[in-house]
XYZ file of N, CA and C in Angstrom:
849
model
N 47.757 -55.402 75.501
C 47.824 -54.204 74.656
C 47.478 -54.534 73.226
N 48.041 -55.613 72.712
C 47.753 -56.037 71.339
C 46.295 -56.425 71.203
N 45.759 -57.025 72.267
C 44.357 -57.425 72.220
C 43.454 -56.208 72.122
N 43.742 -55.159 72.839
C 42.897 -53.959 72.816
C 42.962 -53.252 71.468
N 44.166 -53.279 70.864
C 44.287 -52.646 69.539
C 43.470 -53.409 68.514
N 43.532 -54.731 68.527
C 42.775 -55.541 67.572
C 41.277 -55.342 67.771
N 40.876 -55.244 69.029
C 39.452 -55.032 69.306
C 38.987 -53.674 68.776
N 39.824 -52.651 68.947
C 39.472 -51.313 68.463
C 39.334 -51.300 66.946
N 40.198 -52.033 66.264
C 40.151 -52.076 64.805
C 38.888 -52.787 64.335
N 38.482 -53.844 65.027
C 37.268 -54.551 64.656
C 36.045 -53.653 64.830
N 36.015 -52.916 65.917
C 34.892 -52.009 66.144
C 34.835 -50.908 65.079
N 36.023 -50.420 64.696
C 36.057 -49.372 63.647
C 35.561 -49.907 62.314
N 35.950 -51.121 61.960
C 35.505 -51.721 60.699
C 34.004 -51.956 60.717
N 33.472 -52.384 61.880
C 32.034 -52.601 61.990
C 31.266 -51.289 61.821
N 31.814 -50.219 62.375
C 31.152 -48.912 62.239
C 31.149 -48.442 60.785
N 32.253 -48.681 60.092
C 32.319 -48.281 58.670
C 31.301 -49.061 57.858
N 31.163 -50.375 58.100
C 30.198 -51.188 57.368
C 28.770 -50.728 57.653
N 28.491 -50.414 58.900
C 27.148 -49.941 59.264
C 26.813 -48.624 58.561
N 27.764 -47.708 58.543
C 27.535 -46.405 57.886
C 27.329 -46.589 56.379
N 28.101 -47.505 55.791
C 27.988 -47.737 54.351
C 26.633 -48.332 54.000
N 26.136 -49.265 54.836
C 24.836 -49.864 54.546
C 23.699 -48.840 54.679
N 23.790 -47.996 55.693
C 22.758 -46.965 55.890
C 22.762 -45.961 54.743
N 23.948 -45.550 54.303
C 24.049 -44.585 53.193
C 23.530 -45.189 51.901
N 23.806 -46.478 51.687
C 23.319 -47.140 50.475
C 21.807 -47.233 50.474
N 21.221 -47.553 51.599
C 19.760 -47.647 51.687
C 19.112 -46.292 51.462
N 19.714 -45.233 52.006
C 19.147 -43.887 51.830
C 19.209 -43.448 50.367
N 20.307 -43.744 49.685
C 20.451 -43.376 48.269
C 19.463 -44.131 47.405
N 19.249 -45.416 47.698
C 18.306 -46.220 46.913
C 16.892 -45.709 47.076
N 16.521 -45.341 48.299
C 15.161 -44.839 48.521
C 14.957 -43.478 47.869
N 16.005 -42.647 47.825
C 15.856 -41.319 47.208
C 15.760 -41.405 45.698
N 16.295 -42.454 45.095
C 16.236 -42.633 43.639
C 15.073 -43.492 43.201
N 14.188 -43.840 44.109
C 13.022 -44.650 43.748
C 12.098 -43.841 42.852
N 11.307 -44.495 41.925
C 10.404 -43.785 40.985
C 9.214 -43.170 41.702
N 9.395 -41.963 42.215
C 8.321 -41.267 42.919
C 7.661 -40.202 42.060
N 8.100 -40.009 40.797
C 7.520 -38.975 39.943
C 8.251 -37.663 40.046
N 9.229 -37.547 40.963
C 9.986 -36.323 41.133
C 11.460 -36.615 40.930
N 12.164 -35.641 40.403
C 13.594 -35.778 40.164
C 14.350 -35.027 41.248
N 15.235 -35.712 42.002
C 15.994 -35.001 43.048
C 16.827 -33.891 42.445
N 17.056 -32.862 43.258
C 17.785 -31.713 42.745
C 19.250 -32.020 42.519
N 19.770 -33.075 43.173
C 21.186 -33.386 43.036
C 21.443 -34.494 42.036
N 20.411 -34.881 41.254
C 20.557 -35.937 40.255
C 20.354 -35.336 38.878
N 21.204 -35.626 37.911
C 21.141 -35.082 36.556
C 19.972 -35.692 35.792
N 19.129 -34.842 35.187
C 17.973 -35.290 34.400
C 18.366 -35.307 32.929
N 18.315 -36.472 32.299
C 18.730 -36.621 30.894
C 17.548 -36.749 29.945
N 16.301 -36.579 30.417
C 15.124 -36.750 29.566
C 14.752 -35.482 28.803
N 15.255 -34.326 29.156
C 14.892 -33.087 28.484
C 13.655 -32.456 29.101
N 13.361 -31.186 28.743
C 12.202 -30.491 29.333
C 10.884 -31.067 28.829
N 9.917 -31.044 29.697
C 8.590 -31.523 29.330
C 7.827 -30.441 28.586
N 7.129 -30.813 27.496
C 6.367 -29.863 26.678
C 4.878 -30.080 26.922
N 4.150 -28.970 26.940
C 2.715 -29.008 27.160
C 1.990 -28.700 25.855
N 0.681 -28.982 25.824
C -0.093 -28.837 24.586
C -0.145 -27.385 24.124
N -0.261 -26.451 25.061
C -0.382 -25.052 24.660
C 0.915 -24.516 24.051
N 2.053 -25.214 24.288
C 3.318 -24.765 23.723
C 3.498 -25.197 22.273
N 2.634 -26.061 21.776
C 2.767 -26.567 20.411
C 1.974 -25.756 19.407
N 1.361 -24.630 19.829
C 0.602 -23.802 18.896
C 1.553 -23.134 17.910
N 1.118 -23.105 16.643
C 1.956 -22.522 15.604
C 1.956 -21.006 15.700
N 3.101 -20.424 15.456
C 3.207 -18.975 15.423
C 2.783 -18.474 14.052
N 2.210 -17.241 13.997
C 1.757 -16.692 12.728
C 0.325 -17.094 12.431
N -0.120 -16.779 11.193
C -1.492 -17.029 10.774
C -1.656 -18.467 10.301
N -2.849 -18.984 10.525
C -3.208 -20.272 9.944
C -3.553 -20.077 8.469
N -3.828 -21.167 7.779
C -4.168 -21.064 6.356
C -5.452 -20.263 6.163
N -6.420 -20.455 7.029
C -7.680 -19.717 6.933
C -7.458 -18.225 7.145
N -6.689 -17.867 8.164
C -6.431 -16.454 8.425
C -5.593 -15.824 7.316
N -4.657 -16.565 6.767
C -3.861 -16.044 5.652
C -4.738 -15.768 4.444
N -5.682 -16.671 4.181
C -6.615 -16.466 3.064
C -7.453 -15.209 3.281
N -8.000 -15.039 4.490
C -8.818 -13.860 4.776
C -7.990 -12.582 4.734
N -6.759 -12.640 5.209
C -5.885 -11.466 5.185
C -5.673 -10.984 3.754
N -5.360 -11.889 2.855
C -5.145 -11.523 1.452
C -6.451 -11.073 0.795
N -7.562 -11.679 1.187
C -8.855 -11.266 0.639
C -9.183 -9.833 1.046
N -8.985 -9.503 2.310
C -9.241 -8.132 2.761
C -8.323 -7.143 2.053
N -7.072 -7.511 1.864
C -6.149 -6.637 1.131
C -6.645 -6.375 -0.280
N -7.110 -7.421 -0.947
C -7.584 -7.277 -2.330
C -8.842 -6.420 -2.387
N -9.769 -6.613 -1.450
C -11.002 -5.821 -1.450
C -10.713 -4.335 -1.235
N -9.794 -4.019 -0.351
C -9.461 -2.621 -0.100
C -8.703 -1.999 -1.261
N -7.966 -2.799 -1.994
C -7.133 -2.279 -3.080
C -7.897 -2.127 -4.388
N -8.833 -3.033 -4.686
C -9.452 -3.081 -6.007
C -10.800 -2.374 -6.082
N -11.347 -1.895 -4.993
C -12.670 -1.272 -5.005
C -12.552 0.227 -4.759
N -13.339 0.990 -5.528
C -13.329 2.445 -5.386
C -14.157 2.913 -4.192
N -15.031 2.052 -3.680
C -15.826 2.412 -2.503
C -15.815 1.263 -1.513
N -15.502 1.574 -0.266
C -15.540 0.616 0.843
C -16.375 1.251 1.949
N -17.450 0.569 2.341
C -18.394 1.115 3.321
C -18.575 0.107 4.449
N -18.337 0.548 5.682
C -18.469 -0.313 6.854
C -19.829 -0.120 7.507
N -20.429 -1.245 7.936
C -21.723 -1.247 8.611
C -21.566 -1.837 10.007
N -22.211 -1.207 10.970
C -22.340 -1.799 12.296
C -23.549 -2.714 12.293
N -23.370 -3.929 12.776
C -24.414 -4.939 12.653
C -24.644 -5.606 14.006
N -25.911 -5.679 14.406
C -26.275 -6.332 15.660
C -27.598 -7.076 15.480
N -27.657 -8.280 16.034
C -28.898 -9.068 16.125
C -29.502 -9.372 14.754
N -28.675 -9.615 13.763
C -29.152 -10.030 12.441
C -28.954 -11.535 12.304
N -30.047 -12.250 12.070
C -29.914 -13.680 11.848
C -29.519 -13.945 10.397
N -29.273 -15.207 10.093
C -28.798 -15.574 8.755
C -29.848 -15.260 7.695
N -31.109 -15.495 8.002
C -32.174 -15.242 7.031
C -32.253 -13.763 6.672
N -32.208 -12.907 7.667
C -32.280 -11.468 7.406
C -31.039 -10.982 6.666
N -29.881 -11.503 7.021
C -28.650 -11.093 6.345
C -28.661 -11.508 4.876
N -29.147 -12.706 4.593
C -29.248 -13.143 3.197
C -30.245 -12.290 2.422
N -31.314 -11.866 3.074
C -32.287 -10.994 2.420
C -31.672 -9.633 2.096
N -30.851 -9.116 3.008
C -30.160 -7.846 2.757
C -29.230 -7.981 1.558
N -28.496 -9.081 1.500
C -27.597 -9.311 0.360
C -28.387 -9.409 -0.945
N -29.505 -10.105 -0.909
C -30.289 -10.292 -2.132
C -30.856 -8.964 -2.622
N -31.344 -8.134 -1.714
C -31.880 -6.835 -2.114
C -30.798 -5.964 -2.749
N -29.590 -6.033 -2.225
C -28.493 -5.252 -2.801
C -28.120 -5.752 -4.188
N -28.188 -7.065 -4.402
C -27.817 -7.620 -5.709
C -28.846 -7.310 -6.788
N -30.078 -6.981 -6.400
C -31.120 -6.691 -7.386
C -31.023 -5.280 -7.957
N -30.241 -4.420 -7.349
C -30.117 -3.038 -7.829
C -29.241 -3.021 -9.076
N -29.742 -2.399 -10.133
C -29.011 -2.309 -11.393
C -28.126 -1.066 -11.388
N -26.916 -1.240 -11.864
C -25.997 -0.119 -11.943
C -26.300 0.697 -13.190
N -26.182 2.028 -13.159
C -26.418 2.841 -14.355
C -25.518 2.425 -15.513
N -26.029 2.616 -16.733
C -25.303 2.169 -17.924
C -23.945 2.852 -18.055
N -23.867 4.149 -17.685
C -22.584 4.842 -17.791
C -21.545 4.223 -16.861
N -21.961 3.885 -15.647
C -21.034 3.266 -14.703
C -20.703 1.839 -15.108
N -21.654 1.136 -15.707
C -21.382 -0.214 -16.183
C -20.353 -0.191 -17.301
N -20.451 0.800 -18.198
C -19.459 0.920 -19.273
C -18.072 1.190 -18.697
N -18.014 2.019 -17.686
C -16.713 2.292 -17.062
C -16.181 1.060 -16.337
N -17.084 0.269 -15.773
C -16.676 -0.964 -15.106
C -16.111 -1.964 -16.104
N -16.744 -2.086 -17.258
C -16.236 -2.990 -18.291
C -14.927 -2.479 -18.879
N -14.772 -1.162 -18.921
C -13.500 -0.603 -19.385
C -12.369 -0.970 -18.429
N -12.647 -0.942 -17.133
C -11.647 -1.358 -16.159
C -11.348 -2.845 -16.263
N -12.312 -3.603 -16.771
C -12.150 -5.048 -16.932
C -11.580 -5.395 -18.300
N -10.831 -4.466 -18.912
C -10.188 -4.664 -20.220
C -11.193 -4.948 -21.325
N -12.358 -4.304 -21.249
C -13.358 -4.450 -22.293
C -14.189 -5.715 -22.219
N -13.922 -6.567 -21.256
C -14.677 -7.817 -21.112
C -15.992 -7.512 -20.397
N -17.122 -8.052 -20.882
C -18.406 -7.799 -20.208
C -18.362 -8.209 -18.739
N -18.944 -7.377 -17.903
C -18.920 -7.610 -16.461
C -20.078 -8.518 -16.077
N -19.758 -9.752 -15.716
C -20.776 -10.736 -15.354
C -20.755 -11.071 -13.865
N -20.116 -10.233 -13.086
C -20.005 -10.467 -11.649
C -20.936 -9.514 -10.897
N -21.217 -9.800 -9.632
C -22.015 -8.839 -8.849
C -21.310 -7.487 -8.766
N -22.097 -6.441 -8.928
C -21.497 -5.107 -8.910
C -20.997 -4.744 -7.522
N -21.731 -5.116 -6.497
C -21.297 -4.855 -5.125
C -21.380 -6.156 -4.332
N -20.642 -6.210 -3.252
C -20.638 -7.403 -2.405
C -20.621 -6.985 -0.942
N -21.310 -7.770 -0.121
C -21.377 -7.532 1.320
C -20.632 -8.660 2.018
N -19.592 -8.311 2.766
C -18.702 -9.288 3.384
C -18.685 -9.095 4.889
N -18.883 -10.180 5.621
C -18.688 -10.148 7.069
C -17.186 -10.159 7.350
N -16.714 -9.253 8.176
C -15.279 -9.142 8.404
C -14.942 -9.480 9.848
N -13.734 -9.986 10.026
C -13.182 -10.245 11.350
C -12.311 -9.047 11.718
N -12.800 -8.252 12.644
C -12.141 -6.980 12.940
C -10.715 -7.171 13.454
N -10.487 -8.246 14.213
C -9.136 -8.486 14.706
C -8.147 -8.758 13.599
N -8.621 -9.252 12.466
C -7.763 -9.509 11.316
C -7.724 -8.322 10.365
N -8.804 -7.535 10.341
C -8.837 -6.370 9.460
C -7.935 -5.247 9.968
N -7.746 -5.160 11.268
C -6.916 -4.077 11.811
C -5.483 -4.121 11.290
N -4.785 -5.263 11.317
C -3.435 -5.265 10.733
C -3.433 -5.032 9.228
N -4.523 -5.408 8.541
C -4.609 -5.125 7.102
C -4.640 -3.620 6.863
N -5.427 -2.897 7.652
C -5.497 -1.435 7.498
C -4.178 -0.777 7.880
N -3.529 -1.283 8.916
C -2.240 -0.696 9.310
C -1.188 -0.895 8.230
N -1.259 -2.014 7.528
C -0.274 -2.308 6.485
C -0.522 -1.509 5.221
N -1.762 -1.088 4.968
C -2.093 -0.366 3.739
C -1.366 0.980 3.693
N -1.006 1.394 2.471
C -0.265 2.645 2.295
C -1.169 3.866 2.218
N -2.467 3.695 1.970
C -3.390 4.827 1.851
C -3.790 5.314 3.243
N -3.660 6.604 3.469
C -3.982 7.176 4.772
C -5.459 7.006 5.141
N -6.428 7.224 4.220
C -7.836 7.010 4.589
C -8.137 5.570 4.991
N -7.470 4.610 4.364
C -7.678 3.209 4.745
C -7.121 2.961 6.146
N -5.986 3.536 6.462
C -5.436 3.403 7.807
C -6.358 4.030 8.853
N -7.085 5.076 8.440
C -7.996 5.753 9.373
C -9.220 4.910 9.714
N -9.418 3.784 9.044
C -10.539 2.899 9.371
C -10.309 2.117 10.659
N -9.074 1.998 11.087
C -8.752 1.123 12.218
C -9.523 1.461 13.490
N -9.672 2.739 13.887
C -10.436 3.006 15.121
C -11.891 2.562 15.056
N -12.432 2.387 13.857
C -13.836 1.980 13.709
C -14.007 0.459 13.728
N -12.919 -0.281 13.735
C -12.991 -1.744 13.645
C -13.198 -2.333 15.033
N -14.405 -2.208 15.529
C -14.785 -2.757 16.827
C -16.160 -3.397 16.701
N -16.345 -4.521 17.349
C -17.645 -5.181 17.337
C -17.877 -5.975 16.062
N -19.147 -6.243 15.792
C -19.542 -7.032 14.629
C -19.804 -6.092 13.457
N -19.027 -6.245 12.385
C -19.102 -5.336 11.249
C -19.260 -6.107 9.950
N -19.861 -5.420 8.979
C -19.951 -5.909 7.606
C -19.357 -4.845 6.695
N -18.844 -5.266 5.542
C -18.182 -4.342 4.622
C -18.809 -4.460 3.235
N -19.320 -3.336 2.745
C -19.870 -3.256 1.395
C -18.796 -2.690 0.479
N -18.512 -3.382 -0.617
C -17.487 -2.944 -1.559
C -18.088 -2.831 -2.951
N -17.629 -1.807 -3.681
C -18.094 -1.571 -5.052
C -16.891 -1.181 -5.898
N -16.684 -1.828 -7.052
C -15.488 -1.537 -7.858
C -15.509 -0.180 -8.534
N -16.683 0.436 -8.707
C -16.764 1.772 -9.302
C -17.489 2.697 -8.334
N -17.059 3.944 -8.327
C -17.666 4.935 -7.446
C -18.842 5.580 -8.162
N -20.052 5.195 -7.762
C -21.276 5.708 -8.363
C -22.217 6.137 -7.242
N -22.260 7.428 -6.913
C -23.139 7.876 -5.817
C -24.598 7.497 -6.027
N -25.081 7.618 -7.265
C -26.477 7.256 -7.543
C -26.728 5.783 -7.247
N -25.811 4.930 -7.687
C -25.966 3.491 -7.471
C -25.865 3.148 -5.984
N -24.916 3.748 -5.280
C -24.748 3.470 -3.855
C -25.974 3.910 -3.068
N -26.561 5.047 -3.446
C -27.781 5.491 -2.774
C -28.910 4.489 -2.934
N -29.070 3.937 -4.140
C -30.112 2.930 -4.367
C -29.828 1.657 -3.576
N -28.560 1.266 -3.509
C -28.197 0.059 -2.765
C -28.483 0.235 -1.270
N -28.142 1.385 -0.723
C -28.388 1.626 0.704
C -29.874 1.604 1.028
N -30.681 2.192 0.153
C -32.130 2.172 0.396
C -32.693 0.763 0.268
N -32.165 -0.019 -0.679
C -32.634 -1.396 -0.844
C -32.249 -2.261 0.355
N -31.057 -2.059 0.896
C -30.615 -2.837 2.054
C -31.350 -2.428 3.323
N -31.804 -1.213 3.368
C -32.481 -0.723 4.566
C -33.902 -1.267 4.690
N -34.538 -1.584 3.561
C -35.944 -2.007 3.603
C -36.164 -3.272 4.430
N -35.445 -4.390 4.190
C -35.716 -5.578 5.017
C -35.365 -5.381 6.488
N -34.354 -4.574 6.768
C -34.003 -4.323 8.173
C -35.094 -3.507 8.855
N -35.619 -2.493 8.146
C -36.701 -1.686 8.723
C -37.945 -2.531 8.962
N -38.229 -3.455 8.029
C -39.384 -4.335 8.222
C -39.192 -5.240 9.435
N -37.962 -5.735 9.640
C -37.692 -6.579 10.805
C -37.796 -5.789 12.105
N -37.387 -4.533 12.078
C -37.501 -3.690 13.273
C -38.967 -3.421 13.597
N -39.782 -3.165 12.566
C -41.209 -2.918 12.793
C -41.915 -4.160 13.329
N -41.465 -5.337 12.877
C -42.097 -6.580 13.327
C -41.583 -7.051 14.685
N -40.581 -6.392 15.222
C -40.002 -6.825 16.497
C -40.938 -6.483 17.656
N -41.090 -7.432 18.547
C -41.931 -7.237 19.727
C -41.123 -6.531 20.814
N -41.517 -5.341 21.223
C -40.741 -4.637 22.252
C -40.702 -5.366 23.587
N -41.665 -6.249 23.835
C -41.684 -6.993 25.090
C -40.761 -8.209 25.050
N -40.242 -8.516 23.885
C -39.380 -9.682 23.749
C -38.015 -9.406 24.375
N -37.398 -10.472 24.872
C -36.060 -10.327 25.461
C -34.996 -10.120 24.394
N -35.305 -10.537 23.178
C -34.360 -10.364 22.077
C -34.395 -8.923 21.588
N -33.224 -8.362 21.340
C -33.125 -6.978 20.893
C -33.443 -6.862 19.407
N -33.854 -5.668 19.011
C -34.176 -5.411 17.608
C -32.900 -5.399 16.773
N -32.991 -5.804 15.506
C -31.798 -5.794 14.650
C -31.326 -4.380 14.355
N -30.025 -4.265 14.167
C -29.401 -2.978 13.858
C -28.439 -3.173 12.701
N -28.578 -2.331 11.690
C -27.702 -2.407 10.513
C -27.572 -0.993 9.950
N -26.485 -0.320 10.286
C -26.343 1.076 9.866
C -24.908 1.341 9.420
N -24.728 2.201 8.405
C -23.374 2.550 7.954
C -22.682 3.450 8.969
N -21.376 3.293 9.080
C -20.622 4.104 10.043
C -19.535 4.935 9.375
N -18.871 4.410 8.357
C -17.794 5.160 7.707
C -17.512 4.521 6.348
N -16.965 5.326 5.436
C -16.665 4.841 4.088
C -15.355 5.448 3.608
N -14.730 4.764 2.662
C -13.535 5.266 1.976
C -13.843 5.297 0.489
N -13.676 6.476 -0.123
C -13.954 6.656 -1.546
C -12.646 6.813 -2.299
N -12.451 5.930 -3.289
C -11.289 5.970 -4.184
C -9.967 5.964 -3.419
N -9.961 5.367 -2.228
C -8.747 5.235 -1.412
C -8.118 6.590 -1.074
N -8.884 7.659 -1.228
C -8.313 8.990 -1.021
C -9.148 9.870 -0.104
N -10.395 9.471 0.185
C -11.270 10.306 1.008
C -12.008 9.448 2.024
N -12.064 9.949 3.255
C -12.816 9.286 4.319
C -14.158 9.989 4.466
N -15.250 9.235 4.311
C -16.603 9.788 4.343
C -17.298 9.260 5.593
N -17.729 10.166 6.484
C -18.417 9.730 7.698
C -19.920 9.631 7.446
N -20.653 9.211 8.458
C -22.087 8.967 8.294
C -22.861 10.253 8.024
N -22.400 11.370 8.566
C -23.113 12.631 8.341
C -23.023 13.087 6.890
N -21.940 12.731 6.209
C -21.756 13.152 4.822
C -22.293 12.136 3.821
N -22.697 10.953 4.287
C -23.170 9.926 3.352
C -24.425 10.342 2.582
N -25.467 10.917 3.215
C -26.646 11.319 2.429
C -26.311 12.311 1.325
N -25.466 13.291 1.626
C -25.079 14.252 0.591
C -24.238 13.585 -0.488
N -23.432 12.614 -0.085
C -22.599 11.905 -1.061
C -23.446 11.118 -2.055
N -24.501 10.468 -1.580
C -25.334 9.661 -2.477
C -26.157 10.511 -3.436
N -26.273 11.813 -3.183
C -27.023 12.698 -4.076
C -26.142 13.350 -5.136
N -24.851 13.097 -5.088
C -23.962 13.662 -6.101
C -24.202 12.989 -7.445
N -23.989 13.699 -8.564
C -24.110 13.057 -9.876
C -22.963 12.082 -10.104
N -23.176 11.167 -11.044
C -22.150 10.195 -11.360
C -20.981 10.857 -12.073
N -19.890 10.126 -12.175
C -18.679 10.673 -12.777
C -18.875 11.083 -14.231
N -19.543 10.294 -15.093
C -19.766 10.760 -16.467
C -20.571 12.054 -16.530
N -21.573 12.197 -15.648
C -22.360 13.436 -15.624
C -21.505 14.617 -15.195
N -20.658 14.405 -14.199
C -19.764 15.477 -13.768
C -18.807 15.883 -14.883
N -18.310 14.917 -15.611
C -17.406 15.233 -16.719
C -18.123 16.035 -17.796
N -19.367 15.652 -18.116
C -20.127 16.389 -19.132
C -20.392 17.821 -18.681
N -20.725 17.997 -17.402
C -20.953 19.347 -16.894
C -19.673 20.170 -16.919
N -18.562 19.535 -16.587
C -17.291 20.252 -16.606
C -16.910 20.661 -18.022
N -17.108 19.758 -18.972
C -16.814 20.091 -20.371
C -17.710 21.219 -20.845
N -18.986 21.207 -20.429
C -19.895 22.279 -20.825
C -19.474 23.629 -20.273
N -19.029 23.620 -19.000
C -18.585 24.881 -18.406
C -17.328 25.407 -19.073
N -16.435 24.507 -19.417
C -15.189 24.946 -20.043
C -15.377 25.355 -21.491
N -16.342 24.728 -22.179
C -16.536 25.033 -23.597
C -17.441 26.239 -23.816
N -18.238 26.662 -22.830
C -19.149 27.799 -23.012
C -18.415 29.092 -23.334
N -17.358 29.487 -22.633
C -16.642 30.710 -23.023
C -16.057 30.628 -24.416
N -15.584 29.457 -24.797
C -15.039 29.306 -26.142
C -16.093 29.503 -27.211
N -17.302 28.995 -26.970
C -18.381 29.175 -27.940
C -18.770 30.645 -28.060
N -18.769 31.365 -26.939
C -19.081 32.795 -27.004
C -18.014 33.552 -27.783
N -16.769 33.216 -27.550
C -15.688 33.884 -28.280
C -15.779 33.591 -29.765
N -16.114 32.341 -30.110
C -16.247 31.997 -31.526
C -17.374 32.785 -32.168
N -18.471 33.004 -31.432
C -19.573 33.803 -31.974
C -19.173 35.242 -32.207
N -18.420 35.804 -31.270
C -17.958 37.182 -31.436
C -17.010 37.308 -32.616
N -16.132 36.331 -32.772
C -15.218 36.373 -33.909
C -15.965 36.247 -35.225
N -17.051 35.453 -35.258
C -17.847 35.333 -36.480
C -18.510 36.658 -36.819
N -19.008 37.346 -35.777
C -19.604 38.660 -36.018
C -18.551 39.661 -36.469
N -17.382 39.609 -35.865
C -16.331 40.536 -36.267
C -15.848 40.263 -37.678
N -16.030 39.038 -38.140
C -15.617 38.715 -39.500
C -16.518 39.325 -40.556
N -17.649 39.955 -40.177
C -18.505 40.650 -41.134
C -19.732 39.893 -41.527
N -19.967 38.727 -40.961
C -21.131 37.950 -41.361
C -22.427 38.655 -41.028
N -22.564 39.129 -39.792
C -23.789 39.820 -39.392
C -23.884 41.187 -40.068
N -22.760 41.883 -40.245
C -22.766 43.193 -40.907
C -23.188 43.077 -42.368
N -22.710 42.038 -43.052
C -23.084 41.846 -44.458
C -24.569 41.564 -44.585
N -25.129 40.777 -43.654
C -26.559 40.493 -43.715
C -27.375 41.758 -43.486
N -26.921 42.634 -42.592
C -27.636 43.903 -42.341
C -27.610 44.809 -43.570
N -26.474 44.936 -44.227
C -26.356 45.767 -45.432
C -27.195 45.214 -46.576
N -27.273 43.891 -46.684
C -28.071 43.290 -47.757
C -29.549 43.580 -47.541
N -29.996 43.512 -46.281
C -31.396 43.840 -45.998
C -31.679 45.302 -46.286
N -30.753 46.204 -45.987
C -30.939 47.620 -46.278
C -30.983 47.878 -47.780
N -30.205 47.168 -48.554
C -30.199 47.355 -50.012
C -31.528 46.953 -50.608
N -32.113 45.862 -50.111
C -33.401 45.425 -50.638
C -34.487 46.442 -50.303
N -34.398 47.036 -49.118
C -35.383 48.059 -48.756
C -35.277 49.281 -49.670
N -34.086 49.640 -50.046
C -33.890 50.808 -50.908
C -34.373 50.555 -52.321
N -34.363 49.328 -52.784
C -34.776 49.012 -54.141
C -36.285 48.892 -54.275
N -37.023 48.975 -53.203
C -38.474 48.874 -53.281
C -39.031 50.126 -53.956
N -40.136 50.038 -54.742
C -40.732 51.205 -55.414
C -41.222 52.225 -54.409
N -40.975 53.500 -54.687
C -41.435 54.591 -53.835
C -40.519 54.899 -52.685
N -39.370 54.231 -52.658
C -38.425 54.506 -51.573
C -37.315 55.370 -52.123
N -37.209 56.580 -51.615
C -36.196 57.507 -52.103
C -34.932 57.377 -51.283
N -33.887 57.963 -51.811
C -32.607 57.900 -51.108
C -32.650 58.688 -49.821
N -33.481 59.834 -49.830
C -33.544 60.660 -48.631
C -34.244 59.939 -47.487
N -35.383 59.261 -47.867
C -36.091 58.509 -46.819
C -35.263 57.351 -46.313
N -34.496 56.770 -47.255
C -33.645 55.653 -46.837
C -32.560 56.122 -45.885
N -32.032 57.372 -46.218
C -30.989 57.894 -45.333
C -31.546 58.261 -43.968
N -32.827 58.781 -43.959
C -33.442 59.097 -42.673
C -33.698 57.850 -41.850
N -34.012 56.767 -42.576
C -34.227 55.517 -41.855
C -32.934 54.990 -41.276
C-alpha cells in the first residue's frame, strides 16, 4: 500500500514538471521578436507615429504672408478686378503686365493719389496685376467685413488674376483694360486652330468698387465710360451753383441796376436836339 502511494506521488510530480516545461516553452515562443505584440502582453513603447501625422496645423509662413497680402490689397485699393485666365505662358503674362504699367494715370487722379499718400509723390505703380490662389483667397473674402468683398467668393474658381488700383478712375481703368487686351488678342490671332494647345483666355469677370459696389462684366464697359471723380464734382458744383447765380442776377435787377441804366438812356434821348417832350412820351 505504501509502495503504491509513493509511486502515485512520483507520477504526479513528473506530470507537473512536464506541464511546467511545456508551458514555459510556449510562453517563450510567443514572446519571441516576431514584429507583433501579443494582445495579452503590455506594450510600453507608446503609439507609433507616421509621417503624415507630423504635418503642422494652420498656415505655413508662405500662406500666412499671402493671406495678409490679400487682406491688404482688398482693404487699401478702391478698385479690385478679377480676371479669368487660361493658357497664358510667362512671356505673355509679363507682356500684359508691362502694357498695363505703361498707361499714365490722369493728373487729377494722380493728385488725389498723392493726397492719400500724405502729400508724398507717388513713385509706385498705379495698378498691379497679381496671380491669386483661390483656395487662400476664399477665407480672406469670408473674413472681410464688406459685403461686396464677401460676394467675390462664388467667383473664386479656377486660375484667376487680380488687378488692383488705389484710386477709382474709370477713364484710367478703361485705358488699362484696352492695353492689357492688345497682347492677348494678338496671341489669339497668332494661335493655330489645328494645334492641340488651346488659345489663351484673359477676360474680366467681376469687380469691387470702393468696397461698396459689385460690378459685373456687363456693367464694366459702361463703368469705364464714366467721368472721373474730379469731373463729377465739378459738374455737381456747377449744377448746384447755377440756380444761385440766376437768383443773384434777379436780385441785382431788382436792386435797380438795369432800371437805372434804362432811365439814363431815355434821358439822353430826350436831350437830343429836335426831340420834344410829346414825342418822347409817345416813344
